[in-house]
């Protein structure tokens, strides 16, 4: 008998019957025949009725007692394990199989498999290598042969008898041999902080299990963080010289000696210099104007300085740059504005700093005094000027009248901006000279005029003597002396208590000097005056007297109150009043009930408005005194001061384990302190401080937190009885839940045929008990590793074949644990037409100017061979399945070269190059509608926007003849007619000075293919922003219900569509370009896609949005 065929479920034999005849005998299944001598009713369930044959016991079913025993109980890794299989009295059998701990077949019998009852007999021995990983194992021995099985005859294990062997242990020998790093090299230099490792290999007597690169020559521990299972392919360096050390370790924890390599990193310089100061004098009288200040800084060093009269940034190669800052500029007469620039060795040119100067050239023409007259006579020393006029070729800036015929200097004191209206003369004959000057300091010739002054009697009397006694005890005080003289004669005497001169007509004047005055108690000053018949009043002569009246009446404190309580050590006095028969002259508040002396320190002329207390109970005493030194009785008041607690608690410790396999994570430590006492503990997942009244506070520190799978950051807080909440202390934990279930690819289909090497995937879906984290399509049926390159977070929408013909692809899915699914395959027959690469760009035209720092480059590339890549200025751009693309490019001030290169799968390239000039000072042109990269179902649209100054606005479509927009104030509008497909609309604004700026809108007209239209209304074009988030808004138009899906940075959002409007808040975590794809789908399956690019730069000094 020989084996004809076998499967995992059954063996099929060919058995000799007579001379040379063959018949099929199946050991399992109802078709198998049984030997007549042994056929019973038990056989009928599995086998047909017997025929005349000599199976010789092939299917003799009898009892068997199977055993499997290893020859040892302990083995070295890989050592041969021998298992002896023994049974009962049956000798005929078909096959013995040995399975390892994973139920994998590791050995099979090689004896006669005829099963005729006289082949290999028990016991039988099978051998296989022990596992390489130390541990305790149990294998399984299986026997096929003379065993009755009443189960399903079609089952894969029908007729099999199996038994576990005894357990055995694999013990690893001690390994003390350290690995050897055989090679580790880096490039000598680099222009990036991420440096590719040229080579890193290591060997070990057992096997290298870890690789590590450090910047320290100290050997790392085998348990240190950072070891990887494969050699790192790059290192993170710093600018300048770097030395790195490569290490290897094995499973025993042996760490190799290091091998070092060095690299010098020189980073490109893209930082523009900054002009920190540039000033000019406000005015000048010379065309060569000295520069007041001009300084600039740069991260590396300023290499050039330039001052221009244009606000347009000069090229670094422009003539005129100097190694040091210019010290002067050449101006023109009138107003001048200059712009200061700086550059560095890398050719970066700074933004400008401007300064202005007004140049007025010297004036040498003297003014002319055209008229100057005075009255012939005057009775006053102040003489009115009858006329004084002057003229000058530029303008008279000063007038002066002197009594000298010598011309005054232009800088002399006394010049006035208007002609004087009077002069001061002396009694008798006077001659005055009138002069004029201009801004240049030119002084006119004089014009003179004379006046004769005759004065009336203006000589005032003189009080020659006025005295009083120094003190008095009566309010009526005798005058000691009072005499006066006058050039004509004294006609009146007067004593007042005011230093203001009395009028000659005032009441109280007496013909003779008074002999007494009436005083008040205290200090008194009196003033003596004299007058003459002309009404001239003398200057005063003063005398003082102090009147002290006897006083023995003490003052009375009529009111003194304080608030009952206070929260500050400075307590406002509610009331404090006192009275005295003569007058209160002092107030005092003490903390002692003992009366203070009138001479004690601390008395104030007014009642104090506050007292200084101590925390707790306080009693204060109020006192009053008078000028005689009488001190009142006290009035007391009390206040209790309770100071608020404003000191927040401090969380001194809060730690969590770094990793966890459970959603409930034990808190490693949580302690807090407070100046009074901690009354509450709280752990949140928000960095925002909770209110002291928030729910969740506990009297003791929590011992565990509830996390979610993945990365978690928790914040610990403490509060006190006053409601003060501490600053937080954070701790993080990564939760990885065990997952052993592999994903399932539920669908993967391709079209039967394709005319492109890039084939759209018809369907690719997969499921997983936790979640699918990766999708991959390969051309190999071998399962890829979960760490292999090429996995994507979403199912690929297309595949690319290497060549035309019949191609089979295999779809795989993986989960976060690294479980990889079985594959599902699909085939496609590819017939590729000859290459015909097209590249259509929708962007600003070559030579355009714009005041927007962010430029959108969109377009379409097509080719029968499929598009391999599209780059913009060397940066790879995502290409949609229909060949369309959209990219945001940051512009620098000045001319920018934009190069778009499309490459098909055959290697053919097509290039579009254009120059766009970014001028931040150009007219400000905004486009309100339509939004960039929008779709519409209308063959015409209304375009509108604003301009910041008087300009003409032209609009053209797809490079056609421009049409003038309608201008209304600072707004413009135009009706634009579209062609079917992609339309590039160019809007140009030109101001009165000829400065121009340009904007672009790309609008796709569906041409009746569907009623679905989509637009992103904010931002309505690609932008650069410094803000870490924005709310994206958009609008859809369709006769049916529309759903919207937004994708950014690997995340997907499904905002609600309300009356055709949707919005979604998007967060930017790291500075980079974010491509935001919005897909609208209606109930009929029509789709419209718009891409908006946002560049997040926290250091951006202005926002496009």
Coordinates of C-alpha atoms in Angstrom, one line a residue, residues 521-720:
X521 CA -6.8 135.0 71.9
X522 CA -3.6 133.5 70.5
X523 CA -1.2 134.9 67.9
X524 CA -2.3 138.1 66.1
X525 CA -0.6 140.0 63.3
X526 CA -1.7 143.6 62.5
X527 CA -0.8 145.8 59.4
X528 CA -0.4 149.6 59.6
X529 CA -1.2 151.7 56.4
X530 CA -1.0 155.4 55.4
X531 CA -2.6 157.3 52.4
X532 CA -2.3 160.7 50.8
X533 CA -4.7 163.0 49.1
X534 CA -3.9 161.5 45.6
X535 CA -5.2 158.2 46.9
X536 CA -1.8 156.6 47.1
X537 CA -1.7 153.9 49.8
X538 CA 1.6 153.0 51.5
X539 CA 3.1 149.6 51.9
X540 CA 2.2 148.0 55.1
X541 CA 4.3 147.7 58.3
X542 CA 3.3 144.8 60.4
X543 CA 3.5 144.0 64.1
X544 CA 2.5 140.9 66.1
X545 CA 1.1 140.3 69.6
X546 CA 0.2 137.0 71.3
X547 CA -2.9 137.2 73.5
X548 CA -3.1 134.6 76.2
X549 CA -6.4 134.4 78.1
X550 CA -6.6 132.2 81.2
X551 CA -8.2 128.8 80.2
X552 CA -8.9 125.8 82.7
X553 CA -11.8 124.0 80.9
X554 CA -10.8 120.6 79.6
X555 CA -12.1 119.5 76.1
X556 CA -14.8 116.8 75.8
X557 CA -14.6 113.8 73.4
X558 CA -18.2 113.8 72.3
X559 CA -18.0 110.7 70.0
X560 CA -15.5 107.9 69.3
X561 CA -16.6 104.6 67.6
X562 CA -14.9 101.7 65.7
X563 CA -16.5 98.8 63.7
X564 CA -17.1 95.7 65.9
X565 CA -14.9 93.5 63.6
X566 CA -12.3 94.0 60.9
X567 CA -10.2 91.9 58.5
X568 CA -7.3 94.3 58.3
X569 CA -4.8 95.5 60.9
X570 CA -5.6 99.1 59.7
X571 CA -9.1 99.8 61.1
X572 CA -11.0 102.9 59.9
X573 CA -12.3 105.1 62.7
X574 CA -16.1 105.3 62.4
X575 CA -16.4 108.6 64.3
X576 CA -14.2 110.9 66.5
X577 CA -15.4 114.4 67.5
X578 CA -14.5 116.7 70.4
X579 CA -15.4 120.2 71.7
X580 CA -13.7 122.9 73.9
X581 CA -14.7 126.3 75.3
X582 CA -11.8 127.9 73.4
X583 CA -10.9 125.4 70.8
X584 CA -9.6 121.8 70.4
X585 CA -5.9 121.9 69.3
X586 CA -5.0 118.2 69.4
X587 CA -6.4 114.7 69.0
X588 CA -4.8 111.4 70.1
X589 CA -5.9 107.7 70.1
X590 CA -4.0 105.3 72.4
X591 CA -4.2 101.7 73.5
X592 CA -3.7 102.7 77.2
X593 CA -6.4 104.1 79.5
X594 CA -3.8 106.4 81.2
X595 CA -4.3 110.0 80.1
X596 CA -1.4 111.2 77.9
X597 CA 0.4 114.5 78.6
X598 CA -0.4 117.5 76.4
X599 CA 3.3 117.4 75.4
X600 CA 3.3 113.7 74.5
X601 CA 4.2 112.7 70.9
X602 CA 1.5 111.6 68.6
X603 CA -1.0 114.5 69.0
X604 CA -2.5 115.6 65.6
X605 CA -4.3 118.8 64.7
X606 CA -7.2 116.8 63.2
X607 CA -9.0 113.6 64.4
X608 CA -7.2 110.4 63.2
X609 CA -9.2 108.5 60.5
X610 CA -7.8 105.0 61.3
X611 CA -6.0 103.0 64.0
X612 CA -3.4 100.2 63.7
X613 CA -4.6 97.1 65.5
X614 CA -3.3 93.6 66.2
X615 CA -5.0 90.3 65.3
X616 CA -7.6 89.5 68.0
X617 CA -9.4 91.8 70.5
X618 CA -8.3 95.5 70.7
X619 CA -9.5 98.4 72.9
X620 CA -8.6 102.0 71.9
X621 CA -8.9 105.3 73.9
X622 CA -9.7 108.7 72.3
X623 CA -8.3 112.0 73.8
X624 CA -8.5 115.7 73.0
X625 CA -6.5 118.8 74.2
X626 CA -6.7 122.6 73.9
X627 CA -4.1 125.3 73.6
X628 CA -3.9 125.7 77.4
X629 CA -2.7 122.1 77.7
X630 CA -6.0 120.8 79.1
X631 CA -6.5 117.1 78.2
X632 CA -10.0 115.5 78.0
X633 CA -11.2 112.4 79.7
X634 CA -11.0 109.3 77.4
X635 CA -13.8 107.7 75.3
X636 CA -13.0 104.0 74.5
X637 CA -14.1 101.7 71.6
X638 CA -13.2 98.1 70.8
X639 CA -12.6 96.0 67.6
X640 CA -11.9 92.4 66.9
X641 CA -9.5 91.8 64.0
X642 CA -9.7 88.5 62.1
X643 CA -7.2 88.4 59.2
X644 CA -8.2 86.4 56.1
X645 CA -6.2 83.3 55.0
X646 CA -4.8 84.0 51.5
X647 CA -2.1 81.4 51.4
X648 CA -2.9 78.6 49.0
X649 CA -1.9 75.0 49.8
X650 CA 1.0 73.3 48.1
X651 CA 0.8 69.9 46.5
X652 CA 4.2 68.5 47.5
X653 CA 4.1 65.1 45.8
X654 CA 1.9 63.5 43.1
X655 CA 3.1 60.5 41.2
X656 CA 1.6 57.7 39.1
X657 CA 3.2 54.6 37.6
X658 CA 4.5 55.2 34.1
X659 CA 2.4 52.4 32.6
X660 CA -0.6 50.3 33.5
X661 CA -2.6 47.5 32.1
X662 CA -5.8 48.5 33.9
X663 CA -8.1 51.5 33.6
X664 CA -8.0 51.8 37.4
X665 CA -4.5 53.1 38.2
X666 CA -3.2 53.3 41.8
X667 CA -1.8 56.6 42.9
X668 CA 1.8 56.2 43.9
X669 CA 1.9 59.3 46.1
X670 CA -0.2 62.4 46.8
X671 CA 0.7 64.7 49.6
X672 CA -0.1 68.4 50.2
X673 CA 0.6 71.1 52.9
X674 CA -1.0 74.4 54.0
X675 CA -0.2 77.1 56.5
X676 CA -3.5 76.4 58.3
X677 CA -4.5 72.9 57.1
X678 CA -5.5 71.0 53.9
X679 CA -9.2 70.3 53.9
X680 CA -9.7 68.8 50.4
X681 CA -8.0 66.8 47.7
X682 CA -9.0 66.4 44.0
X683 CA -7.5 64.8 40.9
X684 CA -8.7 66.0 37.5
X685 CA -7.8 65.5 33.8
X686 CA -7.9 69.2 33.2
X687 CA -5.1 71.7 33.8
X688 CA -7.7 74.3 34.7
X689 CA -7.9 74.9 38.4
X690 CA -11.2 73.7 39.9
X691 CA -13.4 75.9 42.1
X692 CA -13.2 75.1 45.8
X693 CA -17.0 74.5 45.6
X694 CA -16.6 72.0 42.7
X695 CA -17.9 68.4 43.2
X696 CA -15.4 65.6 43.7
X697 CA -13.2 67.1 46.6
X698 CA -12.4 64.5 49.2
X699 CA -11.1 64.9 52.8
X700 CA -8.2 62.5 52.1
X701 CA -6.0 62.1 49.1
X702 CA -7.5 59.7 46.5
X703 CA -5.7 56.3 46.2
X704 CA -6.5 55.7 42.5
X705 CA -7.6 57.3 39.3
X706 CA -9.7 56.1 36.4
X707 CA -7.9 56.4 33.1
X708 CA -8.7 55.6 29.4
X709 CA -6.7 53.4 27.2
X710 CA -3.6 55.3 25.8
X711 CA -1.8 58.4 27.2
X712 CA -3.4 60.1 30.3
X713 CA -2.3 63.2 32.2
X714 CA -3.8 63.8 35.6
X715 CA -3.6 67.0 37.8
X716 CA -3.6 66.9 41.6
X717 CA -5.0 69.8 43.6
X718 CA -5.5 70.7 47.3
X719 CA -7.7 73.3 49.0
X720 CA -8.0 74.8 52.5

